[in-house]
Every structure is written in structure tokens, then in C-alpha cells.
Coordinates of C-alpha atoms in Angstrom, one line a residue:
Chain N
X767 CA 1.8 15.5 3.8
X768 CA 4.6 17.7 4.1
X769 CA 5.8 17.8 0.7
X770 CA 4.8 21.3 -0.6
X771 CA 6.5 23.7 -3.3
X772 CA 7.9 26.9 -3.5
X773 CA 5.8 29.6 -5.2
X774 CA 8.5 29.5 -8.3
X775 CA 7.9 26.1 -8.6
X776 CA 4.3 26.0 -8.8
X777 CA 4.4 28.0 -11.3
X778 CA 7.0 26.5 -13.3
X779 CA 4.3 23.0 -12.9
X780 CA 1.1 25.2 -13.7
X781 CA 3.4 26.5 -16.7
X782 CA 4.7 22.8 -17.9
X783 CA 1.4 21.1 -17.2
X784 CA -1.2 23.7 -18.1
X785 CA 0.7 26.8 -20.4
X786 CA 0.1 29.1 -17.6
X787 CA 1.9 32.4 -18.7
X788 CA 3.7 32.9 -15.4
X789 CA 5.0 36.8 -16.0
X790 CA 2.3 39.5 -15.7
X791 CA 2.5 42.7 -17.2
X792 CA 3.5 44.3 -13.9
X793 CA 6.8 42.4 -14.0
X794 CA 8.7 43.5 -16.7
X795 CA 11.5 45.1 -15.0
X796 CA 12.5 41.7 -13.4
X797 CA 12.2 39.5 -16.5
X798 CA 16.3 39.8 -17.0
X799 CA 16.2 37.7 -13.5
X800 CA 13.1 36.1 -13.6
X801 CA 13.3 34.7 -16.6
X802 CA 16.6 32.9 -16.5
X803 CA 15.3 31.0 -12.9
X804 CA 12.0 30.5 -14.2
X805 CA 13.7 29.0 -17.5
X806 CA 16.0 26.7 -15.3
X807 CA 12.9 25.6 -13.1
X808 CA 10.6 25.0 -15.9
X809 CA 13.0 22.9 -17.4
X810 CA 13.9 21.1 -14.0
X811 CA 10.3 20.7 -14.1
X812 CA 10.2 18.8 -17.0
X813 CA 13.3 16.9 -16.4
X814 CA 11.6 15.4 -12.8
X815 CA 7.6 14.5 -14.8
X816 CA 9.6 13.1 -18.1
X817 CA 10.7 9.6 -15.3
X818 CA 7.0 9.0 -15.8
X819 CA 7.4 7.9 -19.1
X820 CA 8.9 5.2 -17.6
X821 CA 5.9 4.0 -16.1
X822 CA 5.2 0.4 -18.6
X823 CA 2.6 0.5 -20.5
X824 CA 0.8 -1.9 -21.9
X825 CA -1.6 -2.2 -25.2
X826 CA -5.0 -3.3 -24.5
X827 CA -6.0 -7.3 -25.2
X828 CA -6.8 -7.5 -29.0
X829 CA -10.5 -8.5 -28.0
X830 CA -11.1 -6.0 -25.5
X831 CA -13.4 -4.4 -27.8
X832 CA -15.4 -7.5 -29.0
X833 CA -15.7 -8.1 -24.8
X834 CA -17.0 -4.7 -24.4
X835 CA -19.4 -4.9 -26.8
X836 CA -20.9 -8.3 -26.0
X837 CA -21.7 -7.0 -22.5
X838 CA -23.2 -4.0 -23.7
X839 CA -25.6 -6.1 -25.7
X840 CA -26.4 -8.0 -23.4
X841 CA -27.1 -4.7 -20.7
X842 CA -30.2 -3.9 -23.3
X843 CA -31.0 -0.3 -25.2
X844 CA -29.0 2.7 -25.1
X845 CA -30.3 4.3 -22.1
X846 CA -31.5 1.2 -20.1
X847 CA -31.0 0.6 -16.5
X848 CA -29.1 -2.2 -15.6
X849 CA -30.9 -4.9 -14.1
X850 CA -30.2 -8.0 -12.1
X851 CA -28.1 -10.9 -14.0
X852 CA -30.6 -14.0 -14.1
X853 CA -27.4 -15.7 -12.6
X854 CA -28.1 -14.2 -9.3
X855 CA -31.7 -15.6 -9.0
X856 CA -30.9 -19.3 -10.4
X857 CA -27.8 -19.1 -8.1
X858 CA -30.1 -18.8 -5.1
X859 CA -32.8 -21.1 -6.5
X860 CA -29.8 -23.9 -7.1
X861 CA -28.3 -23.7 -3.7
X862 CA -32.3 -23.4 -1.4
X863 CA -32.8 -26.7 -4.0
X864 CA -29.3 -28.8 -3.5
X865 CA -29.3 -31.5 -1.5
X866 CA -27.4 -31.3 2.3
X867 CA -24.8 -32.9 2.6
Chain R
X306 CA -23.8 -8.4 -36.1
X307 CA -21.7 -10.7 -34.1
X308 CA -19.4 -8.9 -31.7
X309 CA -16.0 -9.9 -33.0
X310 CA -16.9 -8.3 -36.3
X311 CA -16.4 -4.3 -35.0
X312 CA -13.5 -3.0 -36.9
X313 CA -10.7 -0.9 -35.3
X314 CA -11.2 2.5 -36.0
X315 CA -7.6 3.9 -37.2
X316 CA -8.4 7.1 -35.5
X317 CA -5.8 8.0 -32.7
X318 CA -7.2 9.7 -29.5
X319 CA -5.9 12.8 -27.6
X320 CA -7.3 15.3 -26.9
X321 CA -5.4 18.0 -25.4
X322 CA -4.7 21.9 -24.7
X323 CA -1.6 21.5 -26.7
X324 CA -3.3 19.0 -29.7
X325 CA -1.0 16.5 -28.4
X326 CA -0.5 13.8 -25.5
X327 CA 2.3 12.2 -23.9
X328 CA 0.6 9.0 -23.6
X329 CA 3.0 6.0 -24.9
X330 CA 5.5 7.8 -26.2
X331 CA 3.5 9.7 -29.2
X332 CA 5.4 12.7 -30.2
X333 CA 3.8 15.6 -31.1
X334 CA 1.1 16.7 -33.8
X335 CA -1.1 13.4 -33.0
X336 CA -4.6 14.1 -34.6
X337 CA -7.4 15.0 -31.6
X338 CA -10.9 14.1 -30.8
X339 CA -11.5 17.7 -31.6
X340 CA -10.6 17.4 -35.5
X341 CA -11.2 14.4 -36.5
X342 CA -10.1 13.9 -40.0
X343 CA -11.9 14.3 -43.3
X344 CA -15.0 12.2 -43.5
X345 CA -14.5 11.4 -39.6
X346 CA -16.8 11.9 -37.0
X347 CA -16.2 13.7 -34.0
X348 CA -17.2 11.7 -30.7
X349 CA -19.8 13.7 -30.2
X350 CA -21.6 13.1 -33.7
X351 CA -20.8 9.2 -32.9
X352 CA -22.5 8.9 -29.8
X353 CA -25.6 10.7 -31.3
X354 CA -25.7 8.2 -33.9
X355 CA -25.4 5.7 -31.1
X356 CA -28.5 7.3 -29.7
X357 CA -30.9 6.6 -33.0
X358 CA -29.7 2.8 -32.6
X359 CA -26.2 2.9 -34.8
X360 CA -24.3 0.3 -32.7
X361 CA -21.4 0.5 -35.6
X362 CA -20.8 4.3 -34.1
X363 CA -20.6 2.6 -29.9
X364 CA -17.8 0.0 -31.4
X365 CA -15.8 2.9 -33.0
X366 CA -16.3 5.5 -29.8
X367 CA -14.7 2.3 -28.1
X368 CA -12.1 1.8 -30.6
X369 CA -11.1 5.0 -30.7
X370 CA -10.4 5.6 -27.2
X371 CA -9.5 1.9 -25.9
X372 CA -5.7 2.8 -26.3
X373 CA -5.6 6.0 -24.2
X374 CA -8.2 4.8 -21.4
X375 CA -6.9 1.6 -20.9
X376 CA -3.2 2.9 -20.4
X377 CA -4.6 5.8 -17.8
X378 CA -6.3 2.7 -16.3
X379 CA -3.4 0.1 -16.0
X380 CA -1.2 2.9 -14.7
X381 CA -3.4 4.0 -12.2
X382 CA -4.8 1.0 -11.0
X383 CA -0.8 -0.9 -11.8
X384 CA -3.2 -3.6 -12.7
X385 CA -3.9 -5.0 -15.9
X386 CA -6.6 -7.5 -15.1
X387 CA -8.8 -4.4 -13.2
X388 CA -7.9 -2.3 -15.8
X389 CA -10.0 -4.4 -18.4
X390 CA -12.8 -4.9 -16.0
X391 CA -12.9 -1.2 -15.3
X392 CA -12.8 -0.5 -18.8
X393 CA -15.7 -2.7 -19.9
X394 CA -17.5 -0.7 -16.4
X395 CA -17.0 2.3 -17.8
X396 CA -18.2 2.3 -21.4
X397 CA -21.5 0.3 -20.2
X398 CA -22.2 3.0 -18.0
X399 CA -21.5 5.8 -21.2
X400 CA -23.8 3.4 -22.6
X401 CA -26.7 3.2 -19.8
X402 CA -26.1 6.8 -19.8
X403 CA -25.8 7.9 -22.9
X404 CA -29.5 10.1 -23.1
X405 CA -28.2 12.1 -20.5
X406 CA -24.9 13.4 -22.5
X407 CA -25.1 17.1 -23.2
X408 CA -24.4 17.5 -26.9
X409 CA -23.0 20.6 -25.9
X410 CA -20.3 19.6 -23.9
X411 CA -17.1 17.1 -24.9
X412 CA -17.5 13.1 -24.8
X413 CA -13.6 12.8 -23.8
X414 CA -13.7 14.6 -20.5
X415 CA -17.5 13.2 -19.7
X416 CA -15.7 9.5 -20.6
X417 CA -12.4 10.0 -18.5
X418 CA -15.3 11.2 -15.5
X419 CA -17.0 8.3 -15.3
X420 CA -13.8 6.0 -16.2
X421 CA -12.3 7.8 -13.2
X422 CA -15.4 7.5 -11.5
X423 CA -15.3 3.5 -11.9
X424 CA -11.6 3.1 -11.0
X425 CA -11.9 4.8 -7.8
X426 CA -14.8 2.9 -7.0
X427 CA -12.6 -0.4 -8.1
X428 CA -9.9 0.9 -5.5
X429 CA -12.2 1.3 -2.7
X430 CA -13.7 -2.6 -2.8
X431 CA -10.5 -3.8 -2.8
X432 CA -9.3 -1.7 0.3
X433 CA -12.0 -3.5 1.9
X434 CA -10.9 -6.8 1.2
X435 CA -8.2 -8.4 2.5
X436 CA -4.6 -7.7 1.0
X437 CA -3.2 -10.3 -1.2
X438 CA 0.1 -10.7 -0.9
X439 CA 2.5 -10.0 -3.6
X440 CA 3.7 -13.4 -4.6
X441 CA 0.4 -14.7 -4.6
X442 CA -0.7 -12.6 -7.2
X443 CA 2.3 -13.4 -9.2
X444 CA 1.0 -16.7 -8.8
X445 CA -2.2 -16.7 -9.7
X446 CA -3.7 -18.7 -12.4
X447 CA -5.0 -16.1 -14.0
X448 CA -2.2 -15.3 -16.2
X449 CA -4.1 -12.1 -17.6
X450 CA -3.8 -10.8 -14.0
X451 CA -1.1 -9.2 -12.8
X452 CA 0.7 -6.0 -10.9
X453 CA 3.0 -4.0 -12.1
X454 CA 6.0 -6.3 -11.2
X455 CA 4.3 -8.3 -14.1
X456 CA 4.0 -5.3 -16.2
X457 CA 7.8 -4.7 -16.4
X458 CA 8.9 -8.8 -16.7
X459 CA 6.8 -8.7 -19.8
X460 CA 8.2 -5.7 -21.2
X461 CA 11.8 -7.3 -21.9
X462 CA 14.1 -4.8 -22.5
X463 CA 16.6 -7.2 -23.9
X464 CA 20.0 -8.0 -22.8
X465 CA 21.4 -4.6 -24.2
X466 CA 19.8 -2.6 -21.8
X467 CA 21.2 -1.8 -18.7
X468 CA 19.5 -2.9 -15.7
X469 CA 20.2 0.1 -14.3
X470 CA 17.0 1.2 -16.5
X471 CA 14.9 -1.9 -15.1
X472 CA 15.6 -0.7 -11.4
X473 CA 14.6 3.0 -12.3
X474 CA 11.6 1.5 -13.8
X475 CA 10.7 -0.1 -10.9
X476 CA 11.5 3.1 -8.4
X477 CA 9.3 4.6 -10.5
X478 CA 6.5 2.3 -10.5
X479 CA 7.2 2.0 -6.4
X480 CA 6.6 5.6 -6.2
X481 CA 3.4 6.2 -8.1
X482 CA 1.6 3.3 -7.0
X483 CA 2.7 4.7 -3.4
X484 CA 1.2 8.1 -4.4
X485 CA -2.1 8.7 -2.6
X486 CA -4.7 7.8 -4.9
X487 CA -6.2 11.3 -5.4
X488 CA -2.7 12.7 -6.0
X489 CA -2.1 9.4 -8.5
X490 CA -5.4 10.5 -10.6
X491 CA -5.0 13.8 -11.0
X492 CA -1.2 13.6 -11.8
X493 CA -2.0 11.1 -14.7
X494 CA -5.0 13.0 -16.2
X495 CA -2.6 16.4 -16.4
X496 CA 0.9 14.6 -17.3
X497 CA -0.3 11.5 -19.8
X498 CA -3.7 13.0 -20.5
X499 CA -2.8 16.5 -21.2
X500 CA -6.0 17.3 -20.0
X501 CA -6.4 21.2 -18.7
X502 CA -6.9 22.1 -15.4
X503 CA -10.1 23.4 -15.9
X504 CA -11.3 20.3 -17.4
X505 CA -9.9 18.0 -15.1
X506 CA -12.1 20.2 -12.2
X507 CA -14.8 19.1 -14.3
X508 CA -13.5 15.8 -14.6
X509 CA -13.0 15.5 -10.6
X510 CA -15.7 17.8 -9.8
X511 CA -13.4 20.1 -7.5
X512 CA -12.8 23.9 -7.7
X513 CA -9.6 25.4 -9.7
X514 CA -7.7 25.6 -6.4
X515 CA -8.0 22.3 -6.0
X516 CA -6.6 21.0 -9.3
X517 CA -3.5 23.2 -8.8
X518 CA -3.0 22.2 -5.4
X519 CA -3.6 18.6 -5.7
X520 CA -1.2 19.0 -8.6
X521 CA 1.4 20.4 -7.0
X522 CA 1.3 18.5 -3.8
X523 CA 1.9 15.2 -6.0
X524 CA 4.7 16.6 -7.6
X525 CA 6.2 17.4 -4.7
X526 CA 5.7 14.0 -3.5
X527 CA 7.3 12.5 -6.4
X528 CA 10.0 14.8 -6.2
X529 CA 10.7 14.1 -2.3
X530 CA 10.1 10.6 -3.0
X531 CA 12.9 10.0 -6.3
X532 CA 15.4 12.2 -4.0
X533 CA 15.3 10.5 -0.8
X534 CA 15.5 7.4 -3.3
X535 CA 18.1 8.6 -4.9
X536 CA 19.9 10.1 -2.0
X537 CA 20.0 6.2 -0.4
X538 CA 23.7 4.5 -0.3
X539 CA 23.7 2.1 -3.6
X540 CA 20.9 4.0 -4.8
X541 CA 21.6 5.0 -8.7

């Protein structure tokens, strides 16, 4: 992929999308500078990631839960392996048993 | 107990480095996983009740977190119908798995692993088989299923929006859903998620570097992507 960043924009990401602290100690004599662009890159930053909030999104069907639950019940205990559906086995037994053609 | 008796648990999930989440829209100072309010469990103390046979305390883990996982799901699968099944995937396996949770580490990351897990396992079997076309899948009979093309008709903005919204929407939606899958994941987890990028290397079980560079590389590729869009003639 070709897409890549510049160094001050990586850190304005790792600063919007994790709190990074981008300014060491070292750096103090360039904060007049640094901080402005970093400030107007952080904030570009945000500008660009706030579009995904556009992205739909959707609330989960009201019996999602109810469905998640019934096939954990029927998986067995807490802990439990899951084993073959009984659907697989009578599926094979019904179609070496049907009539051809 | 019959299985449409579970009661929604009020609770609203989010955990995050900040104590709040972008998902849908919430503003900031919603509750966390990690304080749970008065008389609440934390998911940790739920799933060990879970563990001595409380299936009241599985129903409310679920409840609590079937609004955030199902919307990291649905945007990065763009499919609502997957979404479910992925969902219902993932908890049984918390569930099949559920003695080998470390008490001393956090349900939330451990549930977006194997949700993640799951998803990407979803995406792979479908790469194998063969691509449906678009239409058809508008089509289908299924009317639970659906892309996101589906997604956005159903969300009606109403006649006072202006479509100039609906087709930045859908540039949007083109872009993300274009996004390599890894870059997708990891860009959802961070922005929506809010998780840190330490946890989401546990998560993804990748180094640091990696999260930072995955992360970067996607938005870059968003950002090349909505310019070049943007730069088009008759492009908004």
C-alpha cells in the first residue's frame, strides 16, 4: 500500500486515538512551533476519523438475546465442547434411506 | 426459565482509556464495564457467577454488551444478517470457554478477541464462496439480510436532509468496507471502541508496533481514499 504518514501525523493519530503525550521533555524550546502544528494536525486529525460517525448503525434485533441464549442451552454446561448437531447424522441417515428417483 | 424471559440489563457498555466511547453517537461520561454502578456487577464477577451455574448472570453479560458488539460487528462485516450469526458464535464460544477465563484479566477485551476472532473467520468462508452479486442480495428473501446499501435505505433521513448527506454516507461506507480487512478491524476497535493500543495488541495478538502501524496505515488509506473521492469532478 502506498498510503503512509508523516512522522507529525502519526503522532497527532497515536495522540487522538490513544492520549499519547507527543512532546518529551527534551523539546521544550520548540513547543512555541510545535505546538501550534501539532494543535492544527491533531485537530485535522479529528476532523478526517469524526466521517466515521457516519457509518449507519444499526440496534441489535429485539430477540437477539433470547436467540443467543437458546443456543447456548442447547450447546450443554458452561465449559462443554461443542458436539455434532443430531441434524447432521439424521441428515445422512434420511438421504442413504430415500428412495431413487 | 424459558429463553424470552432474560431481562435487558440497563447497564451501558464501554469500556475505554478515556471512560467513554464513540460508539452511536454517546457523548461523553457513559458509565464503563470497569465501574459498574452501585449494587452492579462487574463482568468479571458475572461470568464467575456464570461458572457456579447462574445462567441469569450469562443473559445479563449478553445484555450488557449486545449493543456495542453487534454495532463493531455490522460495521465491520457491513452485514446485518452475519452480524447476528457472528454474535450468537461468539458468546457460545465465551460460553464453551468460559473455565479458561483468567479472573485476573478483563472480560471486554477477552470478548471483543474472540468476537474478532469469529468475524474474521466469517470473512474468510465467504471469500471462498462465490461472490453474490449486489442486487441479488438486495433481493433476497431474507429480509433480515442485507449489506450496507440496506443499512442506509432503512435509516431514512427524511425529506429535510440533504442528499448531499446520503451520498457522503455512502462514500463512506464504500471506503471502509473497501479497507483491507485487518486495517477495517483495527481502525474500528481504536475509533468506535476506544480500546488502547495496548489492549487491542492483546486483542489481535500483535506486538505494539504493529497496532500503531496498522493504525496509521488505515488512516492513511481513508484519508487518500475521501481525497481522491473528493478531488473527482461532481464529487461533493
Amino acid at each position: 500500500m502506498s498510503e503512509t504518514l508523516s512522522d507529525e501525523d502519526r503522532r497527532a493519530v497515536d495522540f487522538v486515538l490513544n492520549g499519547e503525550s507527543t512532546v518529551s521533555a527534551g523539546t521544550t524550546m520548540y513547543l512555541g512551533t510545535a505546538h501550534a502544528d501539532l494543535g492544527a494536525r491533531i485537530q485535522a486529525t479529528e476532523t478526517l476519523l469524526a466521517l466515521l460517525d457516519a457509518l449507519p448503525v444499526f440496534d441489535p434485533p429485539d430477540d437477539l438475546l433470547a436467540r443467543t441464549m437458546k443456543k447456548i442451552e442447547t450447546a450443554g454446561l458452561p465449559g462443554s465442547q461443542p458436539t455434532a448437531p443430531e441434524t447432521s447424522i439424521n441428515a445422512a441417515e434420511d438421504v442413504a434411506s430415500a428412495p431413487v428417483g | 426459565m424459558s429463553v424470552t424471559s432474560y431481562k435487558m440489563d440497563g447497564h451501558n457498555p464501554g469500556t475505554s482509556a478515556k471512560g467513554w466511547k464513540r460508539d452511536g453517537n454517546s457523548p461523553p461520561a457513559t458509565p464503563t464495564n470497569s465501574t459498574p454502578g452501585p449494587g452492579d456487577l462487574t463482568d468479571e464477577q458475572l461470568l464467575a457467577d456464570y461458572r457456579e451455574g447462574n445462567r441469569e448472570a450469562f443473559a445479563r453479560l449478553i445484555s450488557r454488551y449486545q449493543r456495542e458488539l453487534f454495532h463493531f460487528l455490522v460495521r465491520f462485516l457491513g452485514n446485518r444478517a452475519a452480524a447476528e450469526d457472528v454474535f450468537q458464535e461468539a458468546f457460545l464460544q465465551v460460553h464453551q470457554s468460559v473455565n479458561a477465563f483468567d479472573p485476573e484479566r478483563r472480560f471486554r477485551p477477552w470478548l471483543f478477541t474472540i468476537a474478532a476472532n469469529k468475524a474474521r473467520d466469517y470473512l474468510r468462508s465467504q471469500a471462498r464462496r462465490p461472490t453474490t452479486p449486489l442486487q441479488a442480495s438486495i433481493n433476497a428473501t431474507d429480509s433480515d439480510s442485507g449489506e450496507f446499501i440496506d443499512l442506509l435505505k432503512s435509516k431514512d433521513p427524511g425529506p429535510s436532509e440533504p442528499m448531499e448527506r446520503e451520498e457522503q454516507q455512502a462514500r463512506i461506507q464504500n471506503i471502509v468496507m473497501g479497507m483491507p480487512e485487518h486495517l477495517r478491524e483495527i481502525l474500528l476497535l481504536s475509533y468506535f471502541q476506544q480500546f488502547p493500543y495496548k489492549q487491542i495488541g492483546e486483542i489481535l495478538d500483535i506486538p505494539l508496533g504493529t497496532v500503531k502501524s496498522r493504525l496509521h496505515a488505515a488512516v492513511a488509506y481513508f484519508s487518500e481514499k475521501w481525497k481522491s473521492l473528493n478531488q473527482r469532478p461532481g464529487a461533493a
